[in-house]
XYZ file of C-alpha atoms in Angstrom:
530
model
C -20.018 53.973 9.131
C -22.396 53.436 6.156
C -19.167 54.688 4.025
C -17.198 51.920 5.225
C -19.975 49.368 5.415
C -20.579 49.893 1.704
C -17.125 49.785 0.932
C -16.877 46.462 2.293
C -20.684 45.213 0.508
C -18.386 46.317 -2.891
C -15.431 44.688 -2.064
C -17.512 41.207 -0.839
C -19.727 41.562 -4.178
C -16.338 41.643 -6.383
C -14.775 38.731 -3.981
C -18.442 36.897 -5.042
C -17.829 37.865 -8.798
C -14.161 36.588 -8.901
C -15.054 33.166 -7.688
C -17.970 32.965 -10.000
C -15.641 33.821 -12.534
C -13.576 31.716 -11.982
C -15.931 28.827 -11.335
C -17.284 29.016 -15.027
C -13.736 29.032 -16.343
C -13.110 26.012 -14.728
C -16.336 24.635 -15.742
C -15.670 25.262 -19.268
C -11.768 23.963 -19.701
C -13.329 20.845 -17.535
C -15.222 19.924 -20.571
C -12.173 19.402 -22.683
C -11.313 16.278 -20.513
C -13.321 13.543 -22.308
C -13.747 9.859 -22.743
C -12.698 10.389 -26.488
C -9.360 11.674 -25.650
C -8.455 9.484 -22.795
C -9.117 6.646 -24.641
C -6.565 7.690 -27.634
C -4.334 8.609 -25.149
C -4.429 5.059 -23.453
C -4.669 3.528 -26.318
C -1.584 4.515 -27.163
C 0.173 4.219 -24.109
C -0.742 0.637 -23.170
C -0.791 -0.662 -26.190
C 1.333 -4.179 -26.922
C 3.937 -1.695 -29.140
C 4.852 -0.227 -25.781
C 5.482 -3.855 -24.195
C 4.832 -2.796 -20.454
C 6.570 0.348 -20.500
C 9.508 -1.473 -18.441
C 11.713 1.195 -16.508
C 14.718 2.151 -18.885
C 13.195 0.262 -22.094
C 13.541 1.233 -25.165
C 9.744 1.043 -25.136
C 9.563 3.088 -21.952
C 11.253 5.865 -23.718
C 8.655 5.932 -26.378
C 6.036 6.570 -24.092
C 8.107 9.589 -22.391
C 8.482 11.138 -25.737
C 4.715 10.695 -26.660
C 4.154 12.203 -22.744
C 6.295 15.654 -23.876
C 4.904 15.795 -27.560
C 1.255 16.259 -26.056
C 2.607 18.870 -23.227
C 4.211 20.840 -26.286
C 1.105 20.464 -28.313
C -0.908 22.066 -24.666
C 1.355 24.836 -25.164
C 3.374 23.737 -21.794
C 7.183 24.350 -21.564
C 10.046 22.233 -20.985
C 11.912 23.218 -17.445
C 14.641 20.915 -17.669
C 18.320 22.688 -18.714
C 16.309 25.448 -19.561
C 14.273 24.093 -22.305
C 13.534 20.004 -21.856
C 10.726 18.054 -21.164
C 12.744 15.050 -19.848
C 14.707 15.080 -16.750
C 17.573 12.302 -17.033
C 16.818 9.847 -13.613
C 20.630 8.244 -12.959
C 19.824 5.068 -12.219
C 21.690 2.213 -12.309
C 20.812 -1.641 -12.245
C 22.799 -3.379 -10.353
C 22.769 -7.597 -10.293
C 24.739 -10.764 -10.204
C 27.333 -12.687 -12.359
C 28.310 -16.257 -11.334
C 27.615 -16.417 -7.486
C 28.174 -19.717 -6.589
C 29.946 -22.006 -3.691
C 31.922 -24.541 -4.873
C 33.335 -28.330 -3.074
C 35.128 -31.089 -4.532
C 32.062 -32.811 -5.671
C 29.443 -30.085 -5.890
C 28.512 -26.592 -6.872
C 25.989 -24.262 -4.909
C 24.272 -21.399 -6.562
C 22.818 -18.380 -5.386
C 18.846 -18.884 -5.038
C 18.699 -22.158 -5.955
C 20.355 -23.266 -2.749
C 21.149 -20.742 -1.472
C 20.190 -17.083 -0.191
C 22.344 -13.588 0.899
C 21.923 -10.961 3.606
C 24.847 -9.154 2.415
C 27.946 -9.666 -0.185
C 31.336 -8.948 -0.562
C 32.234 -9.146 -4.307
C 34.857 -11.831 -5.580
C 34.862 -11.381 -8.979
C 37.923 -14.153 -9.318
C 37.022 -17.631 -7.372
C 38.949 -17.837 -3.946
C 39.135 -20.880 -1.575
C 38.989 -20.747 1.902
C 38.756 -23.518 4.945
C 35.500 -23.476 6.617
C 35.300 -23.750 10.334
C 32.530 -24.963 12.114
C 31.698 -22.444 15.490
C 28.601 -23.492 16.539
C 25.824 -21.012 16.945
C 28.566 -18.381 16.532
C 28.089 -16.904 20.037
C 31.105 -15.357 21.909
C 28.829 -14.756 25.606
C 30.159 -15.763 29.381
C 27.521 -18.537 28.802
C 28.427 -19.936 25.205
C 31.521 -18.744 23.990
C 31.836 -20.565 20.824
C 35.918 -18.682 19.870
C 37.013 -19.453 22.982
C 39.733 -22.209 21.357
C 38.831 -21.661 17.435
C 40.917 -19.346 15.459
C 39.170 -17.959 12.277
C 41.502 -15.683 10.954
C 41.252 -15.623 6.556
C 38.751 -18.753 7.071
C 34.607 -18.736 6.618
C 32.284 -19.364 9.646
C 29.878 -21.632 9.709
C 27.291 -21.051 12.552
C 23.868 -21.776 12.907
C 21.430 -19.732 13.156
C 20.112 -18.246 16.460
C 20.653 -19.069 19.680
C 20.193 -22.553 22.082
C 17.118 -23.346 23.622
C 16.560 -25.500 27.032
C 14.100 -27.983 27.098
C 11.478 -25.469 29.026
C 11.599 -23.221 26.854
C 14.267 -20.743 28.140
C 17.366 -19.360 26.249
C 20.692 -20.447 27.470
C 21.804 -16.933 26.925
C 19.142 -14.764 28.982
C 18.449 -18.254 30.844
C 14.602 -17.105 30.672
C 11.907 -17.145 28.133
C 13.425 -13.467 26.395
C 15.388 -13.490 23.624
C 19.079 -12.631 23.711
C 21.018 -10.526 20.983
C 22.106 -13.417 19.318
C 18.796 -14.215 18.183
C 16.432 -11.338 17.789
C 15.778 -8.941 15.090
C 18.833 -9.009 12.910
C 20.558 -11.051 14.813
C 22.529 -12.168 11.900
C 24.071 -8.750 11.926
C 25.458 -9.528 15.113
C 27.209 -12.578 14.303
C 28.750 -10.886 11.368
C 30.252 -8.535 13.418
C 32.130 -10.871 16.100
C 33.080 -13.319 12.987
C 34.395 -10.065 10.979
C 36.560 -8.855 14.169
C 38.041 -12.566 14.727
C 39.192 -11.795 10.936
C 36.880 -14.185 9.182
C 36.599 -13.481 5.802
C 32.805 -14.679 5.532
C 30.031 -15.918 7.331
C 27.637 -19.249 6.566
C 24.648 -19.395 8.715
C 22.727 -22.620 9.020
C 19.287 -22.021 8.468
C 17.354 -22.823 12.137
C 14.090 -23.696 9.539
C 13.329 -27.063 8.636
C 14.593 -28.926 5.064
C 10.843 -27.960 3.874
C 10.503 -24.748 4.978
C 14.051 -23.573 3.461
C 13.181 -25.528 0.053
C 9.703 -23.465 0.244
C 11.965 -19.720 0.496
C 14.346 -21.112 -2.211
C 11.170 -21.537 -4.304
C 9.746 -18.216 -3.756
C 13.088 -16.376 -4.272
C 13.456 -18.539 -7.967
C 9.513 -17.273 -8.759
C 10.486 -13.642 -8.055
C 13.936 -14.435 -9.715
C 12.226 -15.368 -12.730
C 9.587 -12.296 -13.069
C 12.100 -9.671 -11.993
C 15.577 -11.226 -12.625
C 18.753 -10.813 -10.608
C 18.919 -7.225 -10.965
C 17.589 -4.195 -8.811
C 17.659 -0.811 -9.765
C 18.890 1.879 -7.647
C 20.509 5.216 -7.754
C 23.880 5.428 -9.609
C 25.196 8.142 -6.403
C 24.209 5.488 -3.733
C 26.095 2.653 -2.336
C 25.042 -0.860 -3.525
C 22.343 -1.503 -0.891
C 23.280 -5.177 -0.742
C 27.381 -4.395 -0.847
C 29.413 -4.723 2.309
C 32.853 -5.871 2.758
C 31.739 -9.137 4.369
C 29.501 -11.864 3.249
C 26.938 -13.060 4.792
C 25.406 -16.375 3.206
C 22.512 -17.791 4.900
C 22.175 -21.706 3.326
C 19.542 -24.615 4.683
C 20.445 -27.987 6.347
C 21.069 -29.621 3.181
C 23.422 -27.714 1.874
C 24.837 -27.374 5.382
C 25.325 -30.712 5.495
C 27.020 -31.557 2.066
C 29.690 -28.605 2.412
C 31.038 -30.943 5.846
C 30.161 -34.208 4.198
C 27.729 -34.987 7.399
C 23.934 -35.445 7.727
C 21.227 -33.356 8.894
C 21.023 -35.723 11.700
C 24.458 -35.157 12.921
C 22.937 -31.250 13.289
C 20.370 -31.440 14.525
C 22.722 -33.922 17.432
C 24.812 -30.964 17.427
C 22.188 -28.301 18.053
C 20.987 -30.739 21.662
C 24.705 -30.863 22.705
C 25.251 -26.866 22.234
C 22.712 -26.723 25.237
C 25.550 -27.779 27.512
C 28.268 -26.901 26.077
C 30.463 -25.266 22.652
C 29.637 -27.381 19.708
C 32.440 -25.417 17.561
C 34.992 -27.848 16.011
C 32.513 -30.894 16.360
C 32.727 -30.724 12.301
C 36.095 -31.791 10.063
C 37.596 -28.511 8.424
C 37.118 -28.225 4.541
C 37.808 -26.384 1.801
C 35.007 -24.211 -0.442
C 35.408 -21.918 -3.471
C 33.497 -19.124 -3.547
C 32.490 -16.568 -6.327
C 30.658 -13.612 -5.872
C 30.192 -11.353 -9.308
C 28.206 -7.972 -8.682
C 27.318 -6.440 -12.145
C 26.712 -3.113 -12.703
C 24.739 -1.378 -15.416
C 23.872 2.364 -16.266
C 19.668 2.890 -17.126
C 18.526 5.614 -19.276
C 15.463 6.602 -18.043
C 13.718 9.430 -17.761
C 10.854 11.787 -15.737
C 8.406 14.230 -17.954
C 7.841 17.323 -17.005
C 5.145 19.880 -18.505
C 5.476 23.410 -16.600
C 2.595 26.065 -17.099
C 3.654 29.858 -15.497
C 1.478 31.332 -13.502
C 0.364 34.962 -13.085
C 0.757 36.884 -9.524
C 1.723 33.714 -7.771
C 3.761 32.118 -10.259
C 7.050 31.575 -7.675
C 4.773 28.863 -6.214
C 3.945 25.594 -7.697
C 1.475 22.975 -7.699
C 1.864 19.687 -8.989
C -0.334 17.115 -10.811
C 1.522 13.548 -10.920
C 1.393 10.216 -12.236
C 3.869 7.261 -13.070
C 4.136 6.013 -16.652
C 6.722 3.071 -16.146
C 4.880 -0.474 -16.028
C 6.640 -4.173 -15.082
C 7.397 -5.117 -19.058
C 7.243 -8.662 -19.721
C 7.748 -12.166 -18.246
C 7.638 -15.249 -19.862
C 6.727 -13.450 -23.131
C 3.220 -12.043 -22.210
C 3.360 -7.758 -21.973
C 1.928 -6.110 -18.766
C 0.547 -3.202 -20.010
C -0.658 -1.647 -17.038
C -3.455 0.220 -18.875
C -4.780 0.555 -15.224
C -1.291 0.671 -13.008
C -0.703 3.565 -14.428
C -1.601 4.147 -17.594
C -4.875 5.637 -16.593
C -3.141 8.317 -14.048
C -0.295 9.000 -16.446
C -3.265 9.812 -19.424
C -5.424 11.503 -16.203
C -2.769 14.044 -16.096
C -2.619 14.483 -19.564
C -6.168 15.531 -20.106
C -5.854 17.531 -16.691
C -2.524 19.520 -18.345
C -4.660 19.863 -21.833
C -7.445 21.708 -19.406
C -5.202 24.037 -18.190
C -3.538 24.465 -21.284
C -6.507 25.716 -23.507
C -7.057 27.800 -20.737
C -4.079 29.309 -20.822
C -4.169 30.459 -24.442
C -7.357 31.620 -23.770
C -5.817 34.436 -21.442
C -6.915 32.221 -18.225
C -3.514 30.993 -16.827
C -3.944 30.063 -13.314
C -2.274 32.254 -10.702
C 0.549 29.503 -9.410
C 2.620 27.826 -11.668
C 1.735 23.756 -12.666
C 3.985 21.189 -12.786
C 2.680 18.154 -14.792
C 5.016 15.390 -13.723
C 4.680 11.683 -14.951
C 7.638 9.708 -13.016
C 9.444 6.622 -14.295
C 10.516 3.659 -11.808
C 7.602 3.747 -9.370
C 7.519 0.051 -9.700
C 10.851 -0.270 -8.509
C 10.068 1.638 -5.559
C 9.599 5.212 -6.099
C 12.652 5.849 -7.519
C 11.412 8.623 -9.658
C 9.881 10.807 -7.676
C 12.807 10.159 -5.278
C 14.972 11.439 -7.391
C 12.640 14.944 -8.405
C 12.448 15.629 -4.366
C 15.993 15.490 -3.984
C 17.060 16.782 -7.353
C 14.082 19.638 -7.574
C 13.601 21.397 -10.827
C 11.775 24.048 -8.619
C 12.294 24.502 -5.103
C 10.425 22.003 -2.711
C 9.822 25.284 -0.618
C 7.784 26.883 -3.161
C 5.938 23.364 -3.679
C 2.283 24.149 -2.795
C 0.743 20.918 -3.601
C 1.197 17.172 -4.955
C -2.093 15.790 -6.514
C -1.125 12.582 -7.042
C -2.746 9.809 -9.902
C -2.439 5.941 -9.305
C -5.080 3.555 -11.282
C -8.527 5.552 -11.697
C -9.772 3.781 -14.394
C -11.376 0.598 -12.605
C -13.491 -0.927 -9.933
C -12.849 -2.779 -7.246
C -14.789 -5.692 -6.048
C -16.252 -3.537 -3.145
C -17.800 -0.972 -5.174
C -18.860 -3.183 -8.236
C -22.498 -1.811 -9.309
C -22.629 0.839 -6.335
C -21.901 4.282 -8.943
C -19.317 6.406 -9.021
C -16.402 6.647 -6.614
C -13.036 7.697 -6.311
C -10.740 6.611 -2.988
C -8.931 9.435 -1.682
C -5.762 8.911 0.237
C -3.978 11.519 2.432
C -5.795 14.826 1.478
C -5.810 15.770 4.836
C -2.471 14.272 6.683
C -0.877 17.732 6.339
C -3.291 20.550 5.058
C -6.841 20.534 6.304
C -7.411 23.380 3.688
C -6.542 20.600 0.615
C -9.086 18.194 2.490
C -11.701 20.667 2.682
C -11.160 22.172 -0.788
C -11.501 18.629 -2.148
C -14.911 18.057 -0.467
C -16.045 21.564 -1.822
C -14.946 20.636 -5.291
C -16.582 17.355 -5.112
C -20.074 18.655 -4.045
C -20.243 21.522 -6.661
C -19.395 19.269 -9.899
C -21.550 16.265 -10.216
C -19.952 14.247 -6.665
C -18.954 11.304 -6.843
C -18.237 8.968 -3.641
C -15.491 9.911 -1.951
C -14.151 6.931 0.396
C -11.582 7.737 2.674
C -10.947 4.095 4.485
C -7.166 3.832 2.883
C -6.734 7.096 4.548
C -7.138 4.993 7.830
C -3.264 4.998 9.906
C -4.318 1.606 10.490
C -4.875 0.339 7.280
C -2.952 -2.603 6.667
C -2.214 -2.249 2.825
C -0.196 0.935 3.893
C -1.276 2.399 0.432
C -0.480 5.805 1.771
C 3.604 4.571 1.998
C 2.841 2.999 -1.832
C 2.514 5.700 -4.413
C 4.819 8.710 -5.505
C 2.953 11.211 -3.731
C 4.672 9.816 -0.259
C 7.929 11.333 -1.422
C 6.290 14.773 -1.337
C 4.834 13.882 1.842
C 7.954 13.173 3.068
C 9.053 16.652 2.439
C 5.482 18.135 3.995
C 3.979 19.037 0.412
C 0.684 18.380 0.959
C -0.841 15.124 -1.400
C -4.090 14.290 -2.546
C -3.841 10.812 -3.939
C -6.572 9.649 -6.275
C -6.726 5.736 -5.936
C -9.499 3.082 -7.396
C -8.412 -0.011 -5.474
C -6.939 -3.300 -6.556
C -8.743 -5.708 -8.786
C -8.224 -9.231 -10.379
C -6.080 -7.551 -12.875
C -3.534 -5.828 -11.042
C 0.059 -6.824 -11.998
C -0.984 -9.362 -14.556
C -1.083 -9.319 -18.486
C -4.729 -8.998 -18.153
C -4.888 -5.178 -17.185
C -5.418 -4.265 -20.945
C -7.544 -0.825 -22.344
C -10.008 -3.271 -23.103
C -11.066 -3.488 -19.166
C -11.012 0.397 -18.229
C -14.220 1.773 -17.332
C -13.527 5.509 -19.184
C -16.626 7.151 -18.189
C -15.855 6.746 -14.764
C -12.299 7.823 -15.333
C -13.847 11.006 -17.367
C -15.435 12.150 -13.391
C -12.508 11.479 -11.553
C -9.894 13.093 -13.760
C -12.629 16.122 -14.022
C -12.625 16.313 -10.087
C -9.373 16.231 -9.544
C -9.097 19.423 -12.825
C -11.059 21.212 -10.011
C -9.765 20.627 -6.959
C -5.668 21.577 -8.785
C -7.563 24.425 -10.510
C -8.969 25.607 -6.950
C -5.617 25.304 -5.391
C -3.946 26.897 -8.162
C -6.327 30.270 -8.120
C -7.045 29.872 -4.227
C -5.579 33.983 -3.072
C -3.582 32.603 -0.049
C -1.273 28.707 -0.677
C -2.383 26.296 1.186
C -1.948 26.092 5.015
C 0.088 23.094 6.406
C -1.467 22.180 9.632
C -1.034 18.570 10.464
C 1.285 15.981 10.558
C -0.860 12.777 10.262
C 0.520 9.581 9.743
């Protein structure tokens, strides 16, 4: 027995050398992450030259070409078509032309009077008679076709269902809901109008004149930040496309296309409570135009790949996105913050690993280094990596994830340092309890965990490109310093970043990717927190 017992004091005494080991390696690549460096970096990145780093600019591809030049410089390779730093994201953005309704005497357009729940391009104007049906209902209690033919016309219904006096729905005839009004209810309309061979639908907003002039102004502030156009995924059908229109306009409008009042409707809404309203309006003609544009996006994701030693068939990633909002009304969003700071946080973190690398201290997995383009626009980039994997998802060990670490929110203003840390433990308790271990060794730092909350009503877990590897159960670690007066304006400039702090963070999160990186079995998935 002692032979075996001091076998195993040998073999515990080189397991307790190894880790030291490899605790001062990490302790010495951890200084090459510095204020001095982040700052150039940032500099650079959300600088006015760059002019907000807009998804598919010209501008935006500068920045993904300065991203691969420093990954070269680190000595990391290019794993795209066997030698590329920039994987080709097919997007394609994807707006409107003239989209207008048209009468004798007037012309309607598209968010300025009115709003879509789904289109059916018609590139060339058509006219069509408009019929009047009511609330649009076919039901043993309301059946609004019963004597209207609709065939190659447009409905006109309003929306919802009608109410009695206490309250109840003719429908149900109680207090519920029927399907004519709940949830999409619109949806359902569309369907009876489209089997009656109606070749649209107009539904007559049930809000008031106000209310309906206050949507039309929030869709015309949105339309002039963002534009007309969406981006989405060139293999994907038009999210908004259908083969039926389905217009939603307000009173007003309602009431110029039939030449009435928005008196005579809201008459006609009280007299649908007895009995089929549909007809009660004179037939007329409307031209309609509906042009979808289409446009291709170059745009790209950056990708720095490091091979590992005896585990190099699995892969940890470090990630960040580098694509900003661009400019409105001629003032740049540079998003030195959103994301500029995680996008030069990985940078410094790849440079780490890097120097130790040519120093003949590669890490046993293989890194990924992965700054994504069109997180603004919904995760699009990181999207398209999980479902177009350079390496397999399978052999994906780990997503540490970077989104705005170089501020402070109003709730920790003058309280130290402090990082918020967002789903380290929703799928591996092994990432959530190397990250505490990590944090207490090297100089910790606060660690708050209330965005990790299920209950959290900002849903910042659902917000950030690490969800897409959640998605897949990777297991994520996202790095998060809250919002702050600055977010999404013109005013998040370099100036504002607080780089000592972002100098801890981006060290912590070096050891806590080294750790899993060098760790001798991957990390254990375990949970499936929400």
């Amino acid at each position: 027995m002692k032979k075996y017992s001091f076998l195993i004091s040998v073999l515990l005494l080189s397991a307790t050398v190894s880790q030291t080991n490899a605790q001062k390696i990490a302790e010495k690549y951890a200084k090459t992450i510095t204020v001095k460096d982040l700052k150039k970096h940032l500099t650079f990145i959300a600088s006015d030259s760059l002019k907000g780093r807009d998804t598919g600019s010209p501008e935006q591809k500068v920045a993904a070409e300065y991203i691969a030049k420093q990954f070269d410089s680190y000595g990391l390779k290019g794993p795209v078509n066997g030698n590329s730093y920039l994987q080709p994201v097919d997007l394609i953005k994807r707006g409107w032309g003239d989209f207008y309704l048209k009468t004798k005497s007037k012309e309607f357009k598209y968010l300025f009077d009115f709003i879509a729940n789904t289109i059916s391009p018609m590139p060339q104007e058509e006219t069509f008679e408009m019929v009047f049906v009511g609330y649009g209902i076919e039901d043993k209690a309301l059946n609004d076709y019963e004597s209207t033919k609709v065939n190659g016309k447009i409905v006109v219904a309003f929306e919802g269902e009608p109410r009695l006096a206490d309250g109840s729905y003719l429908i149900s005839g109680n207090t519920e809901m029927s399907k004519w009004s709940k949830g999409e209810a619109w949806k359902e309309k569309m369907a009876t109008a489209k089997s009656k061979g109606a070749k649209a639908l107009l539904l007559i907003s049930k809000q008031s004149v106000e209310e309906f002039e206050k949507v039309i102004k929030q869709r015309q502030t949105m339309l002039k930040r963002f534009g007309n156009a969406r981006l989405g995924f060139a293999d994907q059908k038009d999210p908004q496309g259908s083969d039926f229109a389905v217009l939603t306009v307000g009173p007003t409008m309602a009431a110029d296309l039939f030449n009435t009042t928005v008196a005579q409707l809201d008459i006609l809404k009280e007299k649908a409570i007895t009995k089929s309203v549909a007809n009660q309006l004179e037939k007329q003609s409307v031209g309609i135009k509906i042009e979808r544009t289409a446009q291709p996006v170059e745009t790209y994701n950056v990708l720095g790949y490091l091979e590992g030693t005896d585990k190099k068939d699995e892969l940890v990633i470090v990630s960040a996105h580098y694509d900003h909002v661009g400019v409105t009304d001629g003032k740049i969003y540079n998003g030195a913050d959103d994301d500029g700071s995680g996008t030069v946080s990985v940078l410094e973190v790849a440079q780490a690993f890097g120097e130790a690398a040519k120093a003949g201290n590669k890490p046993r997995r293989s890194m990924l280094f992965l700054t994504v383009t069109g997180e603004e626009k919904g995760l699009l980039g990181s999207e398209f990596y999980v479902t177009h994997p350079v390496f397999p998802l399978a052999s994906t060990v780990s997503d540490i994830h970077i989104d705005m670490v170089g501020r402070s929110d109003k709730e920790h203003e003058g309280k130290g340092d402090y990082i918020y840390v967002i789903g380290s433990d929703k799928l591996s308790s092994e990432l959530h309890a190397s990250l505490i271990e990590q944090n207490d060794k090297h100089n910790p730092i606060n660690l708050d965990f209330r965005y990790n909350d299920p209950n959290d009503p900002n849903r910042f877990y659902y917000r950030s490109d690490h969800y897409n590897f959640a998605k897949n159960k990777i297991p994520v670690a996202f790095f998060f310093n809250g919002v702050h007066d600055d977010y999404h304006q013109p005013t998040d400039d370099v100036e504002k970043i607080e780089f000592e702090q972002m100098e801890k963070r981006a060290k912590l999160i070096f050891y806590l990717t080294w750790d899993v990186a060098n760790r001798d079995k991957r990390l254990v998935v375990d949970s499936d927190k929400k």
